[in-house]
Amino acid sequence: MWKGRFEEEPALMVQQFTQSLDLDWRMAEHDIRGSIAHVRMLAKVGLLQEQEAEKIEEGLRRVRDEIAEGRFVPSEALEDVHMNVESRLTELEPLGAKLHTARSRNDQTATTVRLFLRDRLIALELSLLTLLEVLLNRAEAQLRVIVSGYTHLQQAQPISMGHYWMAWFEAFARDCDRLNFALSATNECPLGAGALAGSTLPIDRQITSELLGFDCPTRNSLDTVGQRDYMADVHHFASMLALHTSRLAEDLIIWSSQEFGWLKLPDSFCTGSSMMPQKKNPDVLELIRGKTGQVLGHFMDLLITLKGLPMTYDRDLQEDKRGLWASLDTVEAILTVLSPMLTRTEVDAEAARAGLEKGFALATDVAEHLVLKGVPFRDAHWKVGQLVKYCLHQDKYLKDLSLDEWRELIPESGPEVLELLSLEASVERRNTYGGTGFEAVKLQITEGRERLARMKLSLEKRRKKWDKSHF
Ligand code: ARG
């Protein structure tokens, strides 16, 4: 198609080396969609007659059917999805030779990718919203289940397990925001930027943009064909999402180990050992952690590809899709397995309680109680520290101490200190906004459900708008 000025065919090895079908053939439907919009615009501005446009569109639909039915096998000699579709179209309908009017593969490939990405991101958002729903449900079901909260992976303070699940709700809701940011960055129309400088022909970029459901045409043709920021935004979203799932996986792996022993993973999401009959391994979670590294790597791959590129299009950019597809596949796979696994992840409340009772997780509560009695917090902290040291020497826990022992080290202690030591009361007390108190968590859940409903609504709106461009 571009061989007019050449004396030789590209060498076979060059065809193989430069082809991008392995990366772009999956976008055939989106490429055809972009072409149909382009043809309709060409007819509107008079660059094609109505009947010509109809015939080309008809031809494009036939190519699409052939591809859908597996009757058309692309050829590497034609390099990519764009040239394969155009060449088949022209075989079926000679007017296909007019399709590429005022278009370059540089603006075409960017358009096709953006249309394809939109669909992938919408599907991913659906999976992400399912995860958010699962987390809300877990939080509600385990609101009153008390477990240890950790800092530095050392027992810190008792918390509601519902609070823990809502912490991940927050993280994944931010991922959803990042996804939507990436979607907006993606949703601008490159068509008409041409190879790099626009076109001498009287095209109307607004028309194509509207037909394809984009928010607007891109504003600078040089930038349009040479930039992949929207892909970096998608990578950022995918990386943060994967990273969050990896951290969550790490928690669950640790808490389900023999030594912590208070989290119960569903058998059907674990595997055994070929040698050790007693083993129940959290392989799914480990693989979530393991696959996350690849997602972060693909982000870096794109940034490194971009960093040395001169303005504008450079062929290096053809490789932009390799890591992106892999990352999208990976995060989709992670979400597919994570949501149902969490639905069936249970806490052994007794084991969690037993673990807490063998520690000093209520020490802050005692110090804060003293603050209410007028003791400066620093003094209270020191006094309770002394009390803990005493317990460690005596091989006791706070609840084993008699009132006399309390008074010895903390003269301000009254009989009410003994009542401080209930786990329920401790959690109950932390009802500051965003805290772990049962009421505070309930509020988080209520607000979370409202936020989720809004997210669902805006996703549905976007989906409906884009369905119109599914010619
Ligand atoms: N196959 C290429 C890609 O996916 C499109 C061709 C780019 N244009 C060019 N001047 N060679 O990016």
CSV table of C-alpha atoms and ligand atoms in Angstrom, one decimal:
chain,number,residue,atom,x,y,z
A,1,MET,CA,0.0,0.0,0.0
A,2,TRP,CA,2.9,2.3,0.5
A,3,LYS,CA,5.4,0.6,-1.7
A,4,GLY,CA,5.3,2.9,-4.7
A,5,ARG,CA,8.6,4.5,-4.1
A,6,PHE,CA,10.4,1.2,-3.3
A,7,GLU,CA,12.5,-0.9,-5.6
A,8,GLU,CA,12.4,-4.0,-3.4
A,9,GLU,CA,9.8,-5.8,-1.3
A,10,PRO,CA,10.5,-5.8,2.4
A,11,ALA,CA,12.6,-8.8,3.3
A,12,LEU,CA,10.5,-11.6,4.9
A,13,MET,CA,12.4,-11.2,8.2
A,14,VAL,CA,11.6,-7.5,8.2
A,15,GLN,CA,7.9,-8.3,7.6
A,16,GLN,CA,8.0,-10.6,10.6
A,17,PHE,CA,9.9,-8.2,12.7
A,18,THR,CA,7.8,-5.1,12.0
A,19,GLN,CA,4.3,-6.7,11.9
A,20,SER,CA,2.0,-5.8,14.8
A,21,LEU,CA,-0.9,-8.2,14.1
A,22,ASP,CA,-0.2,-10.0,17.3
A,23,LEU,CA,-1.0,-6.8,19.2
A,24,ASP,CA,-3.6,-5.1,17.0
A,25,TRP,CA,-5.7,-7.9,15.3
A,26,ARG,CA,-7.9,-8.1,18.4
A,27,MET,CA,-8.9,-4.5,17.7
A,28,ALA,CA,-10.3,-5.2,14.3
A,29,GLU,CA,-13.9,-4.4,15.3
A,30,HIS,CA,-12.8,-1.1,16.8
A,31,ASP,CA,-10.7,-0.2,13.7
A,32,ILE,CA,-13.7,-0.8,11.5
A,33,ARG,CA,-15.9,1.3,13.8
A,34,GLY,CA,-13.4,4.2,13.4
A,35,SER,CA,-13.4,3.7,9.6
A,36,ILE,CA,-17.2,3.8,9.4
A,37,ALA,CA,-17.2,7.2,11.3
A,38,HIS,CA,-14.5,8.5,9.0
A,39,VAL,CA,-16.4,7.5,5.9
A,40,ARG,CA,-19.6,9.1,7.1
A,41,MET,CA,-17.7,12.3,7.8
A,42,LEU,CA,-16.0,12.2,4.4
A,43,ALA,CA,-19.5,12.1,2.8
A,44,LYS,CA,-20.8,14.9,5.0
A,45,VAL,CA,-18.1,17.3,3.9
A,46,GLY,CA,-18.4,16.2,0.3
A,47,LEU,CA,-15.1,14.3,-0.1
A,48,LEU,CA,-17.2,11.2,-0.9
A,49,GLN,CA,-20.6,10.9,-2.6
A,50,GLU,CA,-23.4,9.5,-0.5
A,51,GLN,CA,-23.5,6.3,-2.6
A,52,GLU,CA,-19.7,5.9,-2.4
A,53,ALA,CA,-19.8,6.2,1.3
A,54,GLU,CA,-22.7,3.7,1.6
A,55,LYS,CA,-20.8,1.2,-0.5
A,56,ILE,CA,-17.6,1.5,1.5
A,57,GLU,CA,-19.5,1.2,4.7
A,58,GLU,CA,-21.3,-1.9,3.4
A,59,GLY,CA,-17.9,-3.3,2.4
A,60,LEU,CA,-16.5,-2.6,5.9
A,61,ARG,CA,-19.4,-4.4,7.5
A,62,ARG,CA,-18.7,-7.4,5.2
A,63,VAL,CA,-15.1,-7.4,6.4
A,64,ARG,CA,-16.3,-7.3,9.9
A,65,ASP,CA,-18.6,-10.3,9.4
A,66,GLU,CA,-15.8,-12.2,7.7
A,67,ILE,CA,-13.5,-11.6,10.7
A,68,ALA,CA,-16.2,-12.4,13.3
A,69,GLU,CA,-16.9,-15.7,11.5
A,70,GLY,CA,-13.2,-16.5,11.3
A,71,ARG,CA,-13.3,-16.5,7.5
A,72,PHE,CA,-10.7,-13.8,7.0
A,73,VAL,CA,-7.2,-14.6,8.1
A,74,PRO,CA,-4.9,-11.6,8.2
A,75,SER,CA,-1.5,-11.6,6.5
A,76,GLU,CA,1.7,-10.5,8.1
A,77,ALA,CA,2.8,-9.1,4.8
A,78,LEU,CA,0.2,-6.4,5.4
A,79,GLU,CA,1.8,-5.5,8.7
A,80,ASP,CA,-1.2,-4.6,10.9
A,81,VAL,CA,-4.9,-4.7,11.4
A,82,HIS,CA,-5.4,-1.4,9.6
A,83,MET,CA,-3.9,-2.4,6.3
A,84,ASN,CA,-5.4,-5.9,6.4
A,85,VAL,CA,-8.9,-4.5,6.8
A,86,GLU,CA,-8.4,-1.8,4.2
A,87,SER,CA,-6.9,-4.3,1.7
A,88,ARG,CA,-9.7,-6.8,2.2
A,89,LEU,CA,-12.2,-4.0,1.9
A,90,THR,CA,-10.7,-3.0,-1.4
A,91,GLU,CA,-10.8,-6.5,-2.7
A,92,LEU,CA,-14.5,-6.7,-1.9
A,93,GLU,CA,-15.3,-3.1,-3.0
A,94,PRO,CA,-12.8,-1.2,-5.2
A,95,LEU,CA,-14.1,2.1,-3.7
A,96,GLY,CA,-12.2,1.1,-0.6
A,97,ALA,CA,-9.3,2.9,-2.2
A,98,LYS,CA,-10.9,6.1,-1.1
A,99,LEU,CA,-11.2,5.1,2.6
A,100,HIS,CA,-7.8,6.4,3.6
A,101,THR,CA,-8.5,9.9,2.3
A,102,ALA,CA,-7.2,12.5,4.9
A,103,ARG,CA,-6.1,9.8,7.2
A,104,SER,CA,-2.7,8.3,8.3
A,105,ARG,CA,-2.2,5.1,10.2
A,106,ASN,CA,-0.7,7.4,12.9
A,107,ASP,CA,-4.0,9.0,13.7
A,108,GLN,CA,-5.9,5.8,12.8
A,109,THR,CA,-4.0,3.5,15.2
A,110,ALA,CA,-4.4,6.0,18.1
A,111,THR,CA,-8.1,6.2,17.4
A,112,THR,CA,-8.5,2.4,17.3
A,113,VAL,CA,-6.6,1.9,20.5
A,114,ARG,CA,-8.6,4.5,22.3
A,115,LEU,CA,-11.9,3.0,21.2
A,116,PHE,CA,-10.7,-0.5,22.3
A,117,LEU,CA,-9.4,0.8,25.6
A,118,ARG,CA,-12.7,2.4,26.4
A,119,ASP,CA,-14.4,-0.9,26.1
A,120,ARG,CA,-11.8,-2.7,28.2
A,121,LEU,CA,-11.9,0.0,30.9
A,122,ILE,CA,-15.7,-0.2,31.1
A,123,ALA,CA,-15.5,-3.9,31.6
A,124,LEU,CA,-12.8,-3.5,34.2
A,125,GLU,CA,-14.8,-0.9,36.0
A,126,LEU,CA,-17.7,-3.3,36.3
A,127,SER,CA,-15.4,-5.9,37.9
A,128,LEU,CA,-14.1,-3.2,40.2
A,129,LEU,CA,-17.6,-2.2,41.3
A,130,THR,CA,-18.3,-5.8,42.0
A,131,LEU,CA,-15.3,-5.9,44.3
A,132,LEU,CA,-16.5,-2.7,46.1
A,133,GLU,CA,-19.8,-4.3,46.6
A,134,VAL,CA,-18.2,-7.5,48.0
A,135,LEU,CA,-16.2,-5.3,50.4
A,136,LEU,CA,-19.3,-3.5,51.6
A,137,ASN,CA,-21.1,-6.8,52.2
A,138,ARG,CA,-18.1,-8.2,54.1
A,139,ALA,CA,-17.9,-5.1,56.2
A,140,GLU,CA,-21.5,-5.3,57.1
A,141,ALA,CA,-21.4,-9.0,57.9
A,142,GLN,CA,-18.2,-8.6,60.1
A,143,LEU,CA,-18.9,-5.3,61.6
A,144,ARG,CA,-18.9,-6.7,65.1
A,145,VAL,CA,-16.1,-9.1,64.6
A,146,ILE,CA,-13.1,-7.8,66.6
A,147,VAL,CA,-9.6,-8.5,65.4
A,148,SER,CA,-6.2,-7.0,66.0
A,149,GLY,CA,-5.1,-4.0,64.0
A,150,TYR,CA,-1.4,-3.9,63.3
A,151,THR,CA,1.3,-1.2,62.8
A,152,HIS,CA,4.8,-2.5,62.0
A,153,LEU,CA,3.0,-5.8,61.9
A,154,GLN,CA,2.9,-5.7,65.7
A,155,GLN,CA,-0.4,-5.9,67.6
A,156,ALA,CA,-1.6,-2.3,68.0
A,157,GLN,CA,-5.3,-1.8,68.8
A,158,PRO,CA,-8.4,-3.9,68.5
A,159,ILE,CA,-10.5,-3.0,65.4
A,160,SER,CA,-13.7,-4.0,63.8
A,161,MET,CA,-13.1,-6.4,60.9
A,162,GLY,CA,-15.7,-4.3,59.1
A,163,HIS,CA,-13.3,-1.3,59.5
A,164,TYR,CA,-10.6,-3.4,57.8
A,165,TRP,CA,-12.7,-4.2,54.8
A,166,MET,CA,-13.8,-0.6,54.5
A,167,ALA,CA,-10.1,0.4,54.4
A,168,TRP,CA,-9.8,-1.6,51.2
A,169,PHE,CA,-13.1,-0.1,50.0
A,170,GLU,CA,-11.4,3.3,50.2
A,171,ALA,CA,-8.3,2.2,48.3
A,172,PHE,CA,-10.3,0.5,45.5
A,173,ALA,CA,-12.7,3.4,45.2
A,174,ARG,CA,-9.7,5.6,44.6
A,175,ASP,CA,-8.6,3.1,41.9
A,176,CYS,CA,-12.1,3.6,40.4
A,177,ASP,CA,-11.4,7.4,40.3
A,178,ARG,CA,-8.1,6.7,38.6
A,179,LEU,CA,-9.8,4.5,36.1
A,180,ASN,CA,-12.3,7.3,35.3
A,181,PHE,CA,-9.5,9.8,35.0
A,182,ALA,CA,-7.8,7.5,32.5
A,183,LEU,CA,-11.1,7.0,30.7
A,184,SER,CA,-11.5,10.8,30.3
A,185,ALA,CA,-7.9,11.1,29.0
A,186,THR,CA,-8.5,8.3,26.6
A,187,ASN,CA,-11.8,9.7,25.3
A,188,GLU,CA,-10.5,12.3,22.8
A,189,CYS,CA,-10.5,11.8,19.1
A,190,PRO,CA,-7.2,11.7,17.2
A,191,LEU,CA,-8.8,11.2,13.7
A,192,GLY,CA,-7.9,14.0,11.4
A,193,ALA,CA,-4.5,14.7,13.0
A,194,GLY,CA,-3.2,12.8,9.9
A,195,ALA,CA,0.4,11.7,9.8
A,196,LEU,CA,1.4,14.7,12.1
A,197,ALA,CA,0.2,18.0,10.7
A,198,GLY,CA,-3.5,17.7,9.8
A,199,SER,CA,-4.8,17.6,6.3
A,200,THR,CA,-5.1,19.9,3.2
A,201,LEU,CA,-8.6,18.4,2.6
A,202,PRO,CA,-11.7,20.0,4.1
A,203,ILE,CA,-12.4,17.4,6.8
A,204,ASP,CA,-14.5,18.1,9.9
A,205,ARG,CA,-13.0,16.6,13.0
A,206,GLN,CA,-15.9,17.5,15.1
A,207,ILE,CA,-18.2,15.2,13.2
A,208,THR,CA,-16.0,12.1,13.6
A,209,SER,CA,-15.4,12.9,17.2
A,210,GLU,CA,-19.1,13.1,17.9
A,211,LEU,CA,-20.0,10.0,15.8
A,212,LEU,CA,-17.5,8.0,17.9
A,213,GLY,CA,-18.8,9.3,21.2
A,214,PHE,CA,-15.5,11.0,22.0
A,215,ASP,CA,-15.6,14.1,24.2
A,216,CYS,CA,-13.8,16.3,21.7
A,217,PRO,CA,-11.2,16.1,18.9
A,218,THR,CA,-7.6,16.3,20.2
A,219,ARG,CA,-6.2,19.9,20.0
A,220,ASN,CA,-2.8,19.5,18.5
A,221,SER,CA,-2.0,17.1,15.7
A,222,LEU,CA,1.7,16.8,16.5
A,223,ASP,CA,1.0,15.9,20.1
A,224,THR,CA,-1.9,13.6,19.0
A,225,VAL,CA,0.2,11.2,17.0
A,226,GLY,CA,3.3,11.3,19.3
A,227,GLN,CA,1.8,11.0,22.8
A,228,ARG,CA,0.7,8.0,24.9
A,229,ASP,CA,-0.1,9.8,28.1
A,230,TYR,CA,-3.5,8.3,28.2
A,231,MET,CA,-1.9,4.8,28.2
A,232,ALA,CA,0.4,5.9,31.0
A,233,ASP,CA,-2.7,6.9,32.9
A,234,VAL,CA,-4.2,3.5,32.3
A,235,HIS,CA,-1.0,1.9,33.5
A,236,HIS,CA,-1.0,4.1,36.6
A,237,PHE,CA,-4.6,2.9,37.4
A,238,ALA,CA,-3.7,-0.7,36.7
A,239,SER,CA,-0.6,-0.5,38.8
A,240,MET,CA,-2.2,1.0,41.8
A,241,LEU,CA,-5.1,-1.5,41.6
A,242,ALA,CA,-2.7,-4.5,41.3
A,243,LEU,CA,-0.6,-3.1,44.1
A,244,HIS,CA,-3.6,-2.8,46.4
A,245,THR,CA,-4.7,-6.3,45.6
A,246,SER,CA,-1.1,-7.5,46.4
A,247,ARG,CA,-1.1,-5.8,49.8
A,248,LEU,CA,-4.5,-7.2,50.6
A,249,ALA,CA,-3.3,-10.6,49.6
A,250,GLU,CA,-0.2,-10.2,51.8
A,251,ASP,CA,-2.5,-9.5,54.9
A,252,LEU,CA,-4.7,-12.5,54.2
A,253,ILE,CA,-1.7,-14.8,53.7
A,254,ILE,CA,-0.1,-13.8,57.0
A,255,TRP,CA,-3.4,-13.9,59.0
A,256,SER,CA,-4.2,-17.3,57.7
A,257,SER,CA,-0.8,-18.7,58.7
A,258,GLN,CA,-0.6,-21.1,61.6
A,259,GLU,CA,1.1,-18.5,63.7
A,260,PHE,CA,-1.6,-15.9,63.4
A,261,GLY,CA,-4.3,-18.4,62.7
A,262,TRP,CA,-7.4,-16.2,62.9
A,263,LEU,CA,-8.4,-16.0,59.2
A,264,LYS,CA,-10.0,-18.8,57.3
A,265,LEU,CA,-9.6,-19.0,53.6
A,266,PRO,CA,-12.1,-21.0,51.5
A,267,ASP,CA,-10.7,-24.4,50.6
A,268,SER,CA,-11.7,-24.0,47.0
A,269,PHE,CA,-9.4,-21.0,46.6
A,270,CYS,CA,-6.4,-22.8,48.1
A,271,THR,CA,-4.2,-25.7,47.0
A,272,GLY,CA,-2.4,-28.5,48.6
A,273,SER,CA,1.2,-29.7,48.5
A,274,SER,CA,2.3,-32.7,46.5
A,275,MET,CA,4.5,-33.8,49.3
A,276,MET,CA,3.2,-32.5,52.6
A,277,PRO,CA,-0.3,-33.9,53.2
A,278,GLN,CA,-1.2,-31.3,55.9
A,279,LYS,CA,-0.7,-28.2,53.7
A,280,LYS,CA,-3.3,-25.7,52.6
A,281,ASN,CA,-1.5,-23.1,50.7
A,282,PRO,CA,-2.8,-19.6,49.8
A,283,ASP,CA,-1.6,-19.9,46.2
A,284,VAL,CA,-4.3,-17.6,44.7
A,285,LEU,CA,-3.2,-14.8,47.0
A,286,GLU,CA,0.5,-15.5,46.3
A,287,LEU,CA,-0.1,-15.3,42.6
A,288,ILE,CA,-1.9,-12.0,43.0
A,289,ARG,CA,1.2,-10.7,44.7
A,290,GLY,CA,3.4,-12.4,42.0
A,291,LYS,CA,1.5,-11.1,39.0
A,292,THR,CA,1.5,-7.5,40.4
A,293,GLY,CA,5.2,-7.2,39.7
A,294,GLN,CA,4.5,-7.7,36.0
A,295,VAL,CA,1.9,-5.0,36.0
A,296,LEU,CA,4.3,-2.5,37.6
A,297,GLY,CA,7.0,-3.5,35.1
A,298,HIS,CA,4.7,-2.9,32.1
A,299,PHE,CA,4.1,0.7,33.4
A,300,MET,CA,7.9,1.2,33.6
A,301,ASP,CA,8.3,-0.3,30.1
A,302,LEU,CA,6.0,2.3,28.5
A,303,LEU,CA,7.7,5.2,30.3
A,304,ILE,CA,11.1,4.0,29.2
A,305,THR,CA,9.9,3.6,25.6
A,306,LEU,CA,8.6,7.2,25.7
A,307,LYS,CA,11.4,9.0,27.4
A,308,GLY,CA,13.8,9.3,24.5
A,309,LEU,CA,11.3,9.8,21.7
A,310,PRO,CA,11.5,12.9,19.5
A,311,MET,CA,8.2,14.6,18.7
A,312,THR,CA,6.1,13.1,16.9
A,313,TYR,CA,5.2,9.6,15.8
A,314,ASP,CA,8.0,7.0,16.1
A,315,ARG,CA,7.7,3.4,15.3
A,316,ASP,CA,8.7,2.5,18.8
A,317,LEU,CA,5.2,3.4,19.8
A,318,GLN,CA,3.9,0.2,18.0
A,319,GLU,CA,5.2,-1.7,21.1
A,320,ASP,CA,3.0,0.4,23.4
A,321,LYS,CA,0.2,-2.2,23.3
A,322,ARG,CA,2.2,-5.2,24.4
A,323,GLY,CA,2.4,-4.4,28.1
A,324,LEU,CA,-0.9,-2.6,28.2
A,325,TRP,CA,-2.8,-5.6,27.0
A,326,ALA,CA,-0.9,-7.8,29.4
A,327,SER,CA,-1.6,-5.5,32.4
A,328,LEU,CA,-5.3,-5.2,31.6
A,329,ASP,CA,-5.6,-9.0,31.2
A,330,THR,CA,-3.8,-9.5,34.5
A,331,VAL,CA,-5.9,-7.0,36.6
A,332,GLU,CA,-9.1,-8.4,35.1
A,333,ALA,CA,-7.9,-11.9,36.0
A,334,ILE,CA,-7.1,-10.8,39.6
A,335,LEU,CA,-10.5,-9.2,40.1
A,336,THR,CA,-12.2,-12.3,38.7
A,337,VAL,CA,-10.7,-14.5,41.4
A,338,LEU,CA,-10.4,-12.0,44.2
A,339,SER,CA,-14.1,-11.0,44.6
A,340,PRO,CA,-15.5,-14.5,45.0
A,341,MET,CA,-12.6,-15.5,47.3
A,342,LEU,CA,-13.3,-12.6,49.6
A,343,THR,CA,-17.0,-13.4,49.7
A,344,ARG,CA,-16.1,-16.7,51.4
A,345,THR,CA,-13.2,-15.5,53.6
A,346,GLU,CA,-14.1,-15.8,57.3
A,347,VAL,CA,-12.7,-14.8,60.6
A,348,ASP,CA,-12.2,-17.2,63.4
A,349,ALA,CA,-13.5,-14.7,66.0
A,350,GLU,CA,-12.4,-16.8,68.9
A,351,ALA,CA,-8.9,-17.2,67.7
A,352,ALA,CA,-8.7,-13.5,66.9
A,353,ARG,CA,-9.9,-12.7,70.5
A,354,ALA,CA,-7.5,-15.1,72.0
A,355,GLY,CA,-4.7,-13.5,70.2
A,356,LEU,CA,-5.7,-10.1,71.4
A,357,GLU,CA,-6.0,-11.2,75.0
A,358,LYS,CA,-2.4,-12.4,74.9
A,359,GLY,CA,-1.2,-8.8,74.3
A,360,PHE,CA,-1.5,-5.3,75.4
A,361,ALA,CA,-3.7,-3.9,72.7
A,362,LEU,CA,-5.8,-1.9,75.2
A,363,ALA,CA,-2.8,0.0,76.6
A,364,THR,CA,-3.8,3.2,74.6
A,365,ASP,CA,-7.3,2.9,76.0
A,366,VAL,CA,-5.9,3.1,79.5
A,367,ALA,CA,-3.7,6.0,78.7
A,368,GLU,CA,-6.6,7.9,77.1
A,369,HIS,CA,-8.7,7.1,80.2
A,370,LEU,CA,-6.1,8.8,82.3
A,371,VAL,CA,-6.2,11.8,80.0
A,372,LEU,CA,-9.9,12.1,80.8
A,373,LYS,CA,-9.0,12.2,84.5
A,374,GLY,CA,-6.7,15.1,83.8
A,375,VAL,CA,-3.4,13.4,83.4
A,376,PRO,CA,-1.3,14.9,80.6
A,377,PHE,CA,-1.0,12.4,77.8
A,378,ARG,CA,2.8,12.1,77.9
A,379,ASP,CA,2.6,11.2,81.7
A,380,ALA,CA,-0.2,8.8,81.1
A,381,HIS,CA,1.8,7.1,78.3
A,382,TRP,CA,4.8,6.7,80.6
A,383,LYS,CA,2.7,5.3,83.4
A,384,VAL,CA,1.0,2.8,81.3
A,385,GLY,CA,4.4,1.8,79.8
A,386,GLN,CA,5.5,1.1,83.4
A,387,LEU,CA,2.4,-1.0,83.9
A,388,VAL,CA,3.2,-3.0,80.7
A,389,LYS,CA,6.8,-3.5,81.9
A,390,TYR,CA,5.5,-4.7,85.3
A,391,CYS,CA,3.2,-7.2,83.5
A,392,LEU,CA,6.0,-8.5,81.3
A,393,HIS,CA,8.2,-9.1,84.4
A,394,GLN,CA,5.4,-10.8,86.2
A,395,ASP,CA,4.3,-12.8,83.2
A,396,LYS,CA,0.9,-11.3,83.3
A,397,TYR,CA,-1.6,-9.4,81.1
A,398,LEU,CA,-3.4,-6.2,82.0
A,399,LYS,CA,-6.6,-8.1,82.8
A,400,ASP,CA,-4.7,-10.3,85.4
A,401,LEU,CA,-3.8,-7.3,87.5
A,402,SER,CA,-5.6,-6.6,90.8
A,403,LEU,CA,-6.8,-3.1,91.6
A,404,ASP,CA,-4.0,-2.8,94.2
A,405,GLU,CA,-1.4,-3.5,91.6
A,406,TRP,CA,-3.0,-0.9,89.3
A,407,ARG,CA,-3.0,1.7,92.1
A,408,GLU,CA,0.6,0.9,92.9
A,409,LEU,CA,1.8,2.1,89.5
A,410,ILE,CA,-1.1,4.4,88.6
A,411,PRO,CA,-2.5,6.1,91.7
A,412,GLU,CA,-5.3,7.7,89.6
A,413,SER,CA,-6.8,4.2,88.9
A,414,GLY,CA,-10.3,3.6,90.2
A,415,PRO,CA,-12.3,0.4,89.9
A,416,GLU,CA,-13.5,1.5,86.5
A,417,VAL,CA,-10.1,0.6,85.0
A,418,LEU,CA,-11.0,-3.0,85.2
A,419,GLU,CA,-14.0,-2.4,82.9
A,420,LEU,CA,-11.8,-0.7,80.4
A,421,LEU,CA,-10.4,-4.0,79.4
A,422,SER,CA,-13.2,-5.3,77.3
A,423,LEU,CA,-12.4,-5.5,73.6
A,424,GLU,CA,-16.0,-4.6,72.6
A,425,ALA,CA,-16.0,-1.5,74.8
A,426,SER,CA,-12.6,-0.5,73.4
A,427,VAL,CA,-13.8,-0.7,69.7
A,428,GLU,CA,-17.1,0.9,70.7
A,429,ARG,CA,-15.2,3.9,72.2
A,430,ARG,CA,-13.5,4.9,68.9
A,431,ASN,CA,-16.4,6.5,67.2
A,432,THR,CA,-14.5,9.5,65.8
A,433,TYR,CA,-15.4,10.0,62.1
A,434,GLY,CA,-13.5,7.4,60.1
A,435,GLY,CA,-12.5,5.5,63.2
A,436,THR,CA,-13.2,1.9,64.1
A,437,GLY,CA,-16.1,2.3,66.4
A,438,PHE,CA,-19.1,0.3,65.3
A,439,GLU,CA,-21.2,3.4,64.7
A,440,ALA,CA,-18.4,5.1,62.8
A,441,VAL,CA,-18.0,2.0,60.6
A,442,LYS,CA,-21.7,1.8,60.0
A,443,LEU,CA,-21.6,5.3,58.7
A,444,GLN,CA,-18.7,4.4,56.4
A,445,ILE,CA,-20.7,1.6,55.0
A,446,THR,CA,-23.8,3.7,54.5
A,447,GLU,CA,-21.8,6.4,52.7
A,448,GLY,CA,-19.9,3.7,50.8
A,449,ARG,CA,-23.2,2.3,49.5
A,450,GLU,CA,-24.3,5.7,48.3
A,451,ARG,CA,-21.0,6.3,46.6
A,452,LEU,CA,-21.2,2.9,44.9
A,453,ALA,CA,-24.7,3.7,43.7
A,454,ARG,CA,-23.4,6.9,42.1
A,455,MET,CA,-20.5,5.1,40.5
A,456,LYS,CA,-22.8,2.6,39.0
A,457,LEU,CA,-25.0,5.3,37.6
A,458,SER,CA,-22.2,7.2,35.9
A,459,LEU,CA,-20.8,4.0,34.5
A,460,GLU,CA,-24.2,3.2,33.0
A,461,LYS,CA,-24.4,6.7,31.5
A,462,ARG,CA,-21.1,6.3,29.8
A,463,ARG,CA,-22.0,2.9,28.6
A,464,LYS,CA,-25.2,4.1,27.0
A,465,LYS,CA,-23.4,7.0,25.3
A,466,TRP,CA,-20.8,4.7,23.8
A,467,ASP,CA,-23.3,2.1,22.7
A,468,LYS,CA,-24.5,4.6,20.2
A,469,SER,CA,-21.1,4.5,18.4
A,470,HIS,CA,-21.2,0.7,18.1
A,471,PHE,CA,-22.3,1.0,14.4
B,1,ARG,N1,1.4,-0.7,12.8
B,1,ARG,C1,1.7,0.6,13.3
B,1,ARG,C2,1.3,0.7,14.8
B,1,ARG,O1,0.6,-0.1,15.3
B,1,ARG,C3,1.0,1.6,12.5
B,1,ARG,C4,1.9,2.2,11.5
B,1,ARG,C5,2.5,3.4,11.8
B,1,ARG,N2,2.9,4.3,10.8
B,1,ARG,C6,4.0,4.3,10.1
B,1,ARG,N3,4.3,5.5,9.6
B,1,ARG,N4,4.7,3.3,9.9
B,1,ARG,O2,1.7,1.7,15.4
